[in-house]
PDB file of C-alpha atoms and ligand atoms in Angstrom:
ATOM      1  CA  UNK A 516      12.665   3.430  15.923  1.00 90.00           C
ATOM      2  CA  UNK A 517      12.064   3.011  12.125  1.00 96.00           C
ATOM      3  CA  UNK A 518       8.692   2.862  10.725  1.00 98.00           C
ATOM      4  CA  UNK A 519       7.741   2.231   7.079  1.00 98.00           C
ATOM      5  CA  UNK A 520       4.501   3.778   5.631  1.00 98.00           C
ATOM      6  CA  UNK A 521       3.638   1.171   2.921  1.00 98.00           C
ATOM      7  CA  UNK A 522       0.843   3.300   1.361  1.00 98.00           C
ATOM      8  CA  UNK A 523       1.065   7.034   1.495  1.00 98.00           C
ATOM      9  CA  UNK A 524      -0.393   9.475  -1.277  1.00 98.00           C
ATOM     10  CA  UNK A 525       2.012  12.215  -0.297  1.00 98.00           C
ATOM     11  CA  UNK A 526       2.049  13.224  -3.907  1.00 98.00           C
ATOM     12  CA  UNK A 527      -1.675  14.503  -4.180  1.00 98.00           C
ATOM     13  CA  UNK A 528      -3.089  17.887  -4.087  1.00 97.00           C
ATOM     14  CA  UNK A 529      -4.043  17.641  -0.489  1.00 97.00           C
ATOM     15  CA  UNK A 530      -0.381  18.193   0.459  1.00 98.00           C
ATOM     16  CA  UNK A 531       0.624  20.715  -2.088  1.00 97.00           C
ATOM     17  CA  UNK A 532       0.525  23.572   0.277  1.00 98.00           C
ATOM     18  CA  UNK A 533       2.674  21.981   2.978  1.00 98.00           C
ATOM     19  CA  UNK A 534       4.336  18.771   1.716  1.00 98.00           C
ATOM     20  CA  UNK A 535       7.772  19.513   2.945  1.00 98.00           C
ATOM     21  CA  UNK A 536       6.476  20.144   6.551  1.00 98.00           C
ATOM     22  CA  UNK A 537       4.525  17.145   6.459  1.00 98.00           C
ATOM     23  CA  UNK A 538       7.563  14.922   5.265  1.00 98.00           C
ATOM     24  CA  UNK A 539       9.680  16.399   8.105  1.00 98.00           C
ATOM     25  CA  UNK A 540       6.950  15.751  10.607  1.00 98.00           C
ATOM     26  CA  UNK A 541       6.830  12.036   9.504  1.00 98.00           C
ATOM     27  CA  UNK A 542      10.590  11.736   9.614  1.00 98.00           C
ATOM     28  CA  UNK A 543      10.572  13.166  13.406  1.00 98.00           C
ATOM     29  CA  UNK A 544       7.850  10.505  14.015  1.00 98.00           C
ATOM     30  CA  UNK A 545      10.270   7.819  12.952  1.00 98.00           C
ATOM     31  CA  UNK A 546       9.102   7.052   9.360  1.00 98.00           C
ATOM     32  CA  UNK A 547      12.215   6.042   7.506  1.00 97.00           C
ATOM     33  CA  UNK A 548      10.343   5.096   4.263  1.00 98.00           C
ATOM     34  CA  UNK A 549       7.161   5.641   2.355  1.00 98.00           C
ATOM     35  CA  UNK A 550       5.800   3.828  -0.676  1.00 98.00           C
ATOM     36  CA  UNK A 551       3.636   6.231  -2.843  1.00 98.00           C
ATOM     37  CA  UNK A 552       1.290   4.382  -5.040  1.00 98.00           C
ATOM     38  CA  UNK A 553       0.149   5.731  -8.379  1.00 98.00           C
ATOM     39  CA  UNK A 554      -3.579   6.256  -9.200  1.00 97.00           C
ATOM     40  CA  UNK A 555      -3.812   7.735 -12.778  1.00 97.00           C
ATOM     41  CA  UNK A 556      -1.259   7.823 -15.584  1.00 98.00           C
ATOM     42  CA  UNK A 557      -1.380  11.636 -15.710  1.00 96.00           C
ATOM     43  CA  UNK A 558      -0.108  11.709 -12.110  1.00 96.00           C
ATOM     44  CA  UNK A 559       2.916   9.415 -12.611  1.00 98.00           C
ATOM     45  CA  UNK A 560       5.210  12.065 -13.833  1.00 97.00           C
ATOM     46  CA  UNK A 561       4.955  14.320 -10.748  1.00 97.00           C
ATOM     47  CA  UNK A 562       4.940  11.243  -8.480  1.00 98.00           C
ATOM     48  CA  UNK A 563       8.159  10.041 -10.001  1.00 98.00           C
ATOM     49  CA  UNK A 564       9.692  13.579  -9.764  1.00 97.00           C
ATOM     50  CA  UNK A 565       8.870  13.867  -6.138  1.00 98.00           C
ATOM     51  CA  UNK A 566      10.083  10.444  -5.319  1.00 97.00           C
ATOM     52  CA  UNK A 567      13.283  11.230  -7.124  1.00 97.00           C
ATOM     53  CA  UNK A 568      13.696  14.209  -4.778  1.00 97.00           C
ATOM     54  CA  UNK A 569      13.692  12.317  -1.607  1.00 97.00           C
ATOM     55  CA  UNK A 570      15.613   9.242  -0.684  1.00 95.00           C
ATOM     56  CA  UNK A 571      12.935   7.884   1.534  1.00 97.00           C
ATOM     57  CA  UNK A 572      10.020   7.976  -1.012  1.00 98.00           C
ATOM     58  CA  UNK A 573       9.592   5.002  -2.980  1.00 98.00           C
ATOM     59  CA  UNK A 574       7.377   5.249  -6.267  1.00 98.00           C
ATOM     60  CA  UNK A 575       4.774   2.642  -7.311  1.00 98.00           C
ATOM     61  CA  UNK A 576       2.887   3.132 -10.705  1.00 98.00           C
ATOM     62  CA  UNK A 577      -0.509   1.675 -11.535  1.00 98.00           C
ATOM     63  CA  UNK A 578      -3.868   2.337 -12.654  1.00 98.00           C
ATOM     64  CA  UNK A 579      -6.381   2.364  -9.744  1.00 97.00           C
ATOM     65  CA  UNK A 580      -9.680   0.207 -10.198  1.00 95.00           C
ATOM     66  CA  UNK A 581     -11.745   3.145  -8.604  1.00 93.00           C
ATOM     67  CA  UNK A 582     -10.862   5.391 -11.425  1.00 93.00           C
ATOM     68  CA  UNK A 583     -11.706   3.172 -14.507  1.00 93.00           C
ATOM     69  CA  UNK A 584     -13.400   6.138 -16.149  1.00 90.00           C
ATOM     70  CA  UNK A 585     -10.067   8.216 -16.144  1.00 93.00           C
ATOM     71  CA  UNK A 586      -7.853   5.500 -17.774  1.00 95.00           C
ATOM     72  CA  UNK A 587      -7.062   5.831 -21.473  1.00 95.00           C
ATOM     73  CA  UNK A 588      -6.620   3.035 -24.042  1.00 91.00           C
ATOM     74  CA  UNK A 589      -2.772   3.595 -24.000  1.00 96.00           C
ATOM     75  CA  UNK A 590      -2.169   3.854 -20.334  1.00 98.00           C
ATOM     76  CA  UNK A 591      -1.159   0.149 -20.137  1.00 98.00           C
ATOM     77  CA  UNK A 592       1.363   0.806 -22.911  1.00 97.00           C
ATOM     78  CA  UNK A 593       2.500   4.069 -20.917  1.00 97.00           C
ATOM     79  CA  UNK A 594       3.068   1.886 -17.808  1.00 98.00           C
ATOM     80  CA  UNK A 595       5.152  -0.634 -19.521  1.00 97.00           C
ATOM     81  CA  UNK A 596       7.164   2.134 -20.960  1.00 97.00           C
ATOM     82  CA  UNK A 597       7.582   4.024 -17.607  1.00 97.00           C
ATOM     83  CA  UNK A 598       8.830   0.758 -16.057  1.00 97.00           C
ATOM     84  CA  UNK A 599      11.496   0.506 -18.527  1.00 95.00           C
ATOM     85  CA  UNK A 600      12.841   3.987 -18.139  1.00 95.00           C
ATOM     86  CA  UNK A 601      12.393   4.711 -14.363  1.00 95.00           C
ATOM     87  CA  UNK A 602      13.279   3.137 -11.200  1.00 92.00           C
ATOM     88  CA  UNK A 603      10.141   1.949  -9.691  1.00 97.00           C
ATOM     89  CA  UNK A 604       9.643  -0.146  -6.448  1.00 98.00           C
ATOM     90  CA  UNK A 605       6.159  -1.759  -7.182  1.00 98.00           C
ATOM     91  CA  UNK A 606       3.318  -1.783  -9.503  1.00 98.00           C
ATOM     92  CA  UNK A 607       0.269  -0.234  -8.014  1.00 96.00           C
ATOM     93  CA  UNK A 608      -2.161   0.956  -6.813  1.00 98.00           C
ATOM     94  CA  UNK A 609      -4.061  -1.897  -8.790  1.00 98.00           C
ATOM     95  CA  UNK A 610      -6.874  -4.080  -7.906  1.00 98.00           C
ATOM     96  CA  UNK A 611     -10.625  -4.724  -7.625  1.00 97.00           C
ATOM     97  CA  UNK A 612     -13.274  -2.653  -5.969  1.00 96.00           C
ATOM     98  CA  UNK A 613     -16.847  -4.035  -5.958  1.00 94.00           C
ATOM     99  CA  UNK A 614     -18.158  -1.525  -3.463  1.00 89.00           C
ATOM    100  CA  UNK A 615     -19.783   0.762  -5.951  1.00 75.00           C
ATOM    101  CA  UNK A 616     -22.756  -0.563  -7.485  1.00 74.00           C
ATOM    102  CA  UNK A 617     -22.837  -0.998 -11.171  1.00 77.00           C
ATOM    103  CA  UNK A 618     -18.927  -1.259 -11.240  1.00 80.00           C
ATOM    104  CA  UNK A 619     -17.765  -3.002 -14.472  1.00 91.00           C
ATOM    105  CA  UNK A 620     -16.263  -6.045 -12.745  1.00 95.00           C
ATOM    106  CA  UNK A 621     -15.201  -7.551 -16.095  1.00 95.00           C
ATOM    107  CA  UNK A 622     -13.305  -4.487 -17.106  1.00 96.00           C
ATOM    108  CA  UNK A 623     -11.688  -4.133 -13.710  1.00 97.00           C
ATOM    109  CA  UNK A 624     -10.639  -7.779 -13.813  1.00 97.00           C
ATOM    110  CA  UNK A 625      -9.114  -7.422 -17.270  1.00 97.00           C
ATOM    111  CA  UNK A 626      -7.183  -4.296 -16.271  1.00 97.00           C
ATOM    112  CA  UNK A 627      -5.831  -6.022 -13.101  1.00 98.00           C
ATOM    113  CA  UNK A 628      -4.751  -9.076 -14.863  1.00 98.00           C
ATOM    114  CA  UNK A 629      -2.834  -6.985 -17.431  1.00 98.00           C
ATOM    115  CA  UNK A 630      -1.055  -5.079 -14.820  1.00 98.00           C
ATOM    116  CA  UNK A 631      -0.229  -8.215 -12.947  1.00 98.00           C
ATOM    117  CA  UNK A 632       1.360  -9.610 -16.051  1.00 98.00           C
ATOM    118  CA  UNK A 633       3.290  -6.379 -16.338  1.00 98.00           C
ATOM    119  CA  UNK A 634       4.531  -6.555 -12.976  1.00 98.00           C
ATOM    120  CA  UNK A 635       5.507 -10.257 -13.218  1.00 98.00           C
ATOM    121  CA  UNK A 636       7.538  -9.560 -16.528  1.00 97.00           C
ATOM    122  CA  UNK A 637       9.127  -6.576 -14.687  1.00 97.00           C
ATOM    123  CA  UNK A 638       9.857  -8.748 -11.596  1.00 97.00           C
ATOM    124  CA  UNK A 639       8.163  -6.183  -9.256  1.00 98.00           C
ATOM    125  CA  UNK A 640       5.938  -6.519  -6.363  1.00 98.00           C
ATOM    126  CA  UNK A 641       2.345  -5.078  -6.457  1.00 98.00           C
ATOM    127  CA  UNK A 642       0.247  -2.882  -4.208  1.00 98.00           C
ATOM    128  CA  UNK A 643      -3.465  -4.174  -4.151  1.00 98.00           C
ATOM    129  CA  UNK A 644      -6.524  -2.202  -3.333  1.00 98.00           C
ATOM    130  CA  UNK A 645      -9.302  -4.810  -2.821  1.00 97.00           C
ATOM    131  CA  UNK A 646     -12.631  -3.992  -1.676  1.00 95.00           C
ATOM    132  CA  UNK A 647     -15.403  -6.854  -1.318  1.00 94.00           C
ATOM    133  CA  UNK A 648     -13.358  -8.786  -4.046  1.00 97.00           C
ATOM    134  CA  UNK A 649     -10.657 -10.677  -2.299  1.00 97.00           C
ATOM    135  CA  UNK A 650     -11.618 -14.106  -3.744  1.00 97.00           C
ATOM    136  CA  UNK A 651     -11.667 -12.848  -7.329  1.00 98.00           C
ATOM    137  CA  UNK A 652      -8.165 -11.159  -6.718  1.00 98.00           C
ATOM    138  CA  UNK A 653      -6.827 -14.463  -5.288  1.00 98.00           C
ATOM    139  CA  UNK A 654      -7.925 -16.352  -8.470  1.00 98.00           C
ATOM    140  CA  UNK A 655      -5.954 -13.903 -10.618  1.00 98.00           C
ATOM    141  CA  UNK A 656      -2.885 -14.044  -8.274  1.00 98.00           C
ATOM    142  CA  UNK A 657      -2.868 -17.767  -8.470  1.00 97.00           C
ATOM    143  CA  UNK A 658      -2.974 -17.578 -12.347  1.00 97.00           C
ATOM    144  CA  UNK A 659      -0.345 -14.683 -12.761  1.00 98.00           C
ATOM    145  CA  UNK A 660       2.654 -15.351 -10.326  1.00 97.00           C
ATOM    146  CA  UNK A 661       3.934 -12.051  -9.231  1.00 98.00           C
ATOM    147  CA  UNK A 662       6.777 -11.665  -6.698  1.00 94.00           C
ATOM    148  CA  UNK A 663       4.404 -10.780  -3.822  1.00 97.00           C
ATOM    149  CA  UNK A 664       3.305  -7.362  -2.627  1.00 98.00           C
ATOM    150  CA  UNK A 665       1.072  -5.576  -0.302  1.00 98.00           C
ATOM    151  CA  UNK A 666      -2.731  -5.950   0.013  1.00 98.00           C
ATOM    152  CA  UNK A 667      -3.368  -2.471   1.350  1.00 97.00           C
ATOM    153  CA  UNK A 668      -5.965  -1.673   4.122  1.00 96.00           C
ATOM    154  CA  UNK A 669      -6.945  -5.252   4.483  1.00 96.00           C
ATOM    155  CA  UNK A 670     -10.285  -6.186   5.871  1.00 92.00           C
ATOM    156  CA  UNK A 671     -10.837  -9.725   4.673  1.00 95.00           C
ATOM    157  CA  UNK A 672     -10.869 -13.197   6.462  1.00 96.00           C
ATOM    158  CA  UNK A 673      -7.986 -14.895   8.158  1.00 96.00           C
ATOM    159  CA  UNK A 674      -8.372 -17.691   5.584  1.00 97.00           C
ATOM    160  CA  UNK A 675      -8.089 -15.087   2.684  1.00 98.00           C
ATOM    161  CA  UNK A 676      -5.127 -13.483   4.447  1.00 98.00           C
ATOM    162  CA  UNK A 677      -3.483 -17.013   4.642  1.00 97.00           C
ATOM    163  CA  UNK A 678      -3.803 -17.289   0.832  1.00 98.00           C
ATOM    164  CA  UNK A 679      -2.201 -13.892   0.401  1.00 98.00           C
ATOM    165  CA  UNK A 680       0.629 -14.983   2.733  1.00 98.00           C
ATOM    166  CA  UNK A 681       1.218 -18.113   0.599  1.00 98.00           C
ATOM    167  CA  UNK A 682       1.599 -15.923  -2.417  1.00 98.00           C
ATOM    168  CA  UNK A 683       4.251 -13.786  -0.830  1.00 97.00           C
ATOM    169  CA  UNK A 684       1.958 -10.911   0.272  1.00 98.00           C
ATOM    170  CA  UNK A 685       1.943  -8.768   3.324  1.00 98.00           C
ATOM    171  CA  UNK A 686      -1.328  -7.083   4.454  1.00 98.00           C
ATOM    172  CA  UNK A 687      -1.525  -3.406   5.563  1.00 98.00           C
ATOM    173  CA  UNK A 688      -3.158  -2.066   8.582  1.00 98.00           C
ATOM    174  CA  UNK A 689      -3.675   1.686   9.073  1.00 96.00           C
ATOM    175  CA  UNK A 690      -5.833   4.253  10.732  1.00 95.00           C
ATOM    176  CA  UNK A 691      -9.085   2.119  11.039  1.00 95.00           C
ATOM    177  CA  UNK A 692      -7.110  -0.017  13.649  1.00 96.00           C
ATOM    178  CA  UNK A 693      -7.126   3.047  15.964  1.00 96.00           C
ATOM    179  CA  UNK A 694     -10.858   2.920  16.326  1.00 95.00           C
ATOM    180  CA  UNK A 695     -12.320   0.913  18.909  1.00 92.00           C
ATOM    181  CA  UNK A 696     -15.398  -0.066  16.896  1.00 94.00           C
ATOM    182  CA  UNK A 697     -13.226  -1.840  14.477  1.00 95.00           C
ATOM    183  CA  UNK A 698     -13.568  -5.131  16.213  1.00 95.00           C
ATOM    184  CA  UNK A 699     -13.302  -7.343  13.219  1.00 95.00           C
ATOM    185  CA  UNK A 700     -10.134  -5.585  12.023  1.00 96.00           C
ATOM    186  CA  UNK A 701      -8.556  -5.685  15.622  1.00 96.00           C
ATOM    187  CA  UNK A 702      -9.098  -9.323  15.764  1.00 96.00           C
ATOM    188  CA  UNK A 703      -7.485  -9.887  12.389  1.00 97.00           C
ATOM    189  CA  UNK A 704      -4.597  -7.674  13.331  1.00 97.00           C
ATOM    190  CA  UNK A 705      -4.092  -9.768  16.601  1.00 97.00           C
ATOM    191  CA  UNK A 706      -4.439 -12.958  14.830  1.00 96.00           C
ATOM    192  CA  UNK A 707      -2.563 -13.039  11.644  1.00 98.00           C
ATOM    193  CA  UNK A 708       1.110 -13.922  11.556  1.00 98.00           C
ATOM    194  CA  UNK A 709       3.496 -10.935  12.392  1.00 97.00           C
ATOM    195  CA  UNK A 710       5.576 -11.899   9.354  1.00 97.00           C
ATOM    196  CA  UNK A 711       2.823 -10.785   7.148  1.00 98.00           C
ATOM    197  CA  UNK A 712       1.768  -7.430   8.601  1.00 98.00           C
ATOM    198  CA  UNK A 713       2.779  -3.983   7.595  1.00 98.00           C
ATOM    199  CA  UNK A 714       1.874  -0.527   8.621  1.00 98.00           C
ATOM    200  CA  UNK A 715       0.293   2.095   6.359  1.00 98.00           C
ATOM    201  CA  UNK A 716      -1.539   5.429   6.788  1.00 98.00           C
ATOM    202  CA  UNK A 717      -3.222   5.691   3.260  1.00 97.00           C
ATOM    203  CA  UNK A 718      -2.848   9.515   3.877  1.00 97.00           C
ATOM    204  CA  UNK A 719      -4.521  11.890   3.157  1.00 97.00           C
ATOM    205  CA  UNK A 720      -7.496   9.435   3.452  1.00 91.00           C
ATOM    206  CA  UNK A 721      -8.481   7.121   6.484  1.00 88.00           C
ATOM    207  CA  UNK A 722      -7.370   9.048   9.258  1.00 91.00           C
ATOM    208  CA  UNK A 723      -6.549   7.932  12.812  1.00 93.00           C
ATOM    209  CA  UNK A 724      -9.119   8.345  15.545  1.00 94.00           C
ATOM    210  CA  UNK A 725      -6.771  10.905  17.248  1.00 94.00           C
ATOM    211  CA  UNK A 726      -7.235  13.073  14.322  1.00 94.00           C
ATOM    212  CA  UNK A 727     -10.806  12.192  13.319  1.00 92.00           C
ATOM    213  CA  UNK A 728     -12.287  14.444  10.653  1.00 92.00           C
ATOM    214  CA  UNK A 729      -8.758  15.939   9.540  1.00 94.00           C
ATOM    215  CA  UNK A 730      -6.563  15.254   6.642  1.00 96.00           C
ATOM    216  CA  UNK A 731      -4.380  12.116   7.475  1.00 97.00           C
ATOM    217  CA  UNK A 732      -0.569  12.376   7.353  1.00 97.00           C
ATOM    218  CA  UNK A 733       2.392   9.868   7.309  1.00 98.00           C
ATOM    219  CA  UNK A 734       3.347  11.594  10.617  1.00 98.00           C
ATOM    220  CA  UNK A 735       0.374   9.697  12.281  1.00 97.00           C
ATOM    221  CA  UNK A 736       1.821   6.315  11.593  1.00 98.00           C
ATOM    222  CA  UNK A 737       2.958   5.797  15.192  1.00 98.00           C
ATOM    223  CA  UNK A 738      -0.838   5.988  16.137  1.00 97.00           C
ATOM    224  CA  UNK A 739      -1.330   2.801  13.877  1.00 98.00           C
ATOM    225  CA  UNK A 740       1.878   1.392  15.387  1.00 98.00           C
ATOM    226  CA  UNK A 741       0.605   1.779  19.027  1.00 98.00           C
ATOM    227  CA  UNK A 742      -2.833   0.502  18.045  1.00 97.00           C
ATOM    228  CA  UNK A 743      -1.049  -2.692  16.644  1.00 98.00           C
ATOM    229  CA  UNK A 744       1.148  -2.889  19.605  1.00 98.00           C
ATOM    230  CA  UNK A 745      -1.868  -2.802  21.983  1.00 97.00           C
ATOM    231  CA  UNK A 746      -4.036  -5.462  20.126  1.00 97.00           C
ATOM    232  CA  UNK A 747      -1.040  -7.809  19.943  1.00 98.00           C
ATOM    233  CA  UNK A 748       0.379  -6.936  23.347  1.00 97.00           C
ATOM    234  CA  UNK A 749       3.819  -6.697  21.922  1.00 97.00           C
ATOM    235  CA  UNK A 750       6.216  -3.960  22.615  1.00 98.00           C
ATOM    236  CA  UNK A 751       5.957  -1.164  19.769  1.00 98.00           C
ATOM    237  CA  UNK A 752       9.599  -1.084  19.187  1.00 97.00           C
ATOM    238  CA  UNK A 753       9.350  -4.886  18.312  1.00 98.00           C
ATOM    239  CA  UNK A 754       6.291  -4.086  15.996  1.00 98.00           C
ATOM    240  CA  UNK A 755       8.121  -1.295  14.376  1.00 98.00           C
ATOM    241  CA  UNK A 756      11.266  -3.544  13.741  1.00 98.00           C
ATOM    242  CA  UNK A 757       9.194  -6.503  12.325  1.00 98.00           C
ATOM    243  CA  UNK A 758       6.823  -4.427  10.157  1.00 98.00           C
ATOM    244  CA  UNK A 759       9.606  -2.398   8.628  1.00 98.00           C
ATOM    245  CA  UNK A 760      11.713  -5.465   7.979  1.00 97.00           C
ATOM    246  CA  UNK A 761       8.619  -6.982   6.279  1.00 98.00           C
ATOM    247  CA  UNK A 762       8.047  -3.837   4.180  1.00 98.00           C
ATOM    248  CA  UNK A 763      11.614  -3.874   3.078  1.00 97.00           C
ATOM    249  CA  UNK A 764      11.619  -7.544   2.245  1.00 97.00           C
ATOM    250  CA  UNK A 765       8.473  -7.197  -0.057  1.00 97.00           C
ATOM    251  CA  UNK A 766      10.094  -4.187  -1.920  1.00 97.00           C
ATOM    252  CA  UNK A 767      13.380  -5.776  -2.017  1.00 94.00           C
ATOM    253  CA  UNK A 768      15.127  -2.847  -0.374  1.00 92.00           C
ATOM    254  CA  UNK A 769      18.492  -3.918   1.233  1.00 71.00           C
ATOM    255  CA  UNK A 770      19.566  -2.288   4.529  1.00 50.00           C
ATOM    256  CA  UNK A 771      21.942  -0.156   2.549  1.00 44.00           C
ATOM    257  CA  UNK A 772      20.637   0.374  -1.015  1.00 40.00           C
ATOM    258  CA  UNK A 773      23.504  -0.160  -3.553  1.00 42.00           C
ATOM    259  CA  UNK A 774      21.489   1.492  -6.441  1.00 45.00           C
ATOM    260  CA  UNK A 775      21.612   5.024  -4.909  1.00 45.00           C
ATOM    261  CA  UNK A 776      18.586   5.073  -2.582  1.00 48.00           C
TER     262      UNK A 776
HETATM  263 ZN1   ZN B2116      -4.365   4.268  -2.155  1.00 90.54          ZN
END
């Protein structure tokens, strides 16, 4: 069985003490690939270094909307420069987050649009972080036509999901699906077309119910798989096959990668 973790922050400090062990556990659990999204420009070098050491880690670089205060004026230029000089699978994690009161929505939108243009020009998919802002993100995606991507930890409406699908996006489901109280999310997971669903852990955050209160890990992706299999009443093997195929399609990863990975 091959699983793909489409959103895993394995590069962050929370894994610095035991990263090799976490990666081994994930591989034993069937995780054949992990997309590692960037958050801040200062983290990109170590993220790229880590992904360069492991054939199953794929880097994405981007400026995260939750960390607007950490981004410097020349970070956008640094992003363009990094995309020219490094092999990167996607632009992300980028998006809009309206959860926090007082969020500068105009600044977030402007940064998102700039990064969408960069992704489009680099012919790369994007990794989206969207909270309470799907309609605004969809407006931007209709204006700047990127080659699809992932909307991570999706919790919008069926209608919004359909718009993402039309734009070449898959939506990610993770640990929240393992909680019985996630009734709306479970309904979404059961309803959306299978060709737009991918799995993710968002490790070290958003852990599964089986490890509530602990650090999340890519090794827990099978719990998300099982939850998806249960809500859809489909064999887990089949869910694994379809979601991994979807992830690879969005990232343009062939079955055997000719470019050395
Ligand atoms: Zn993330």
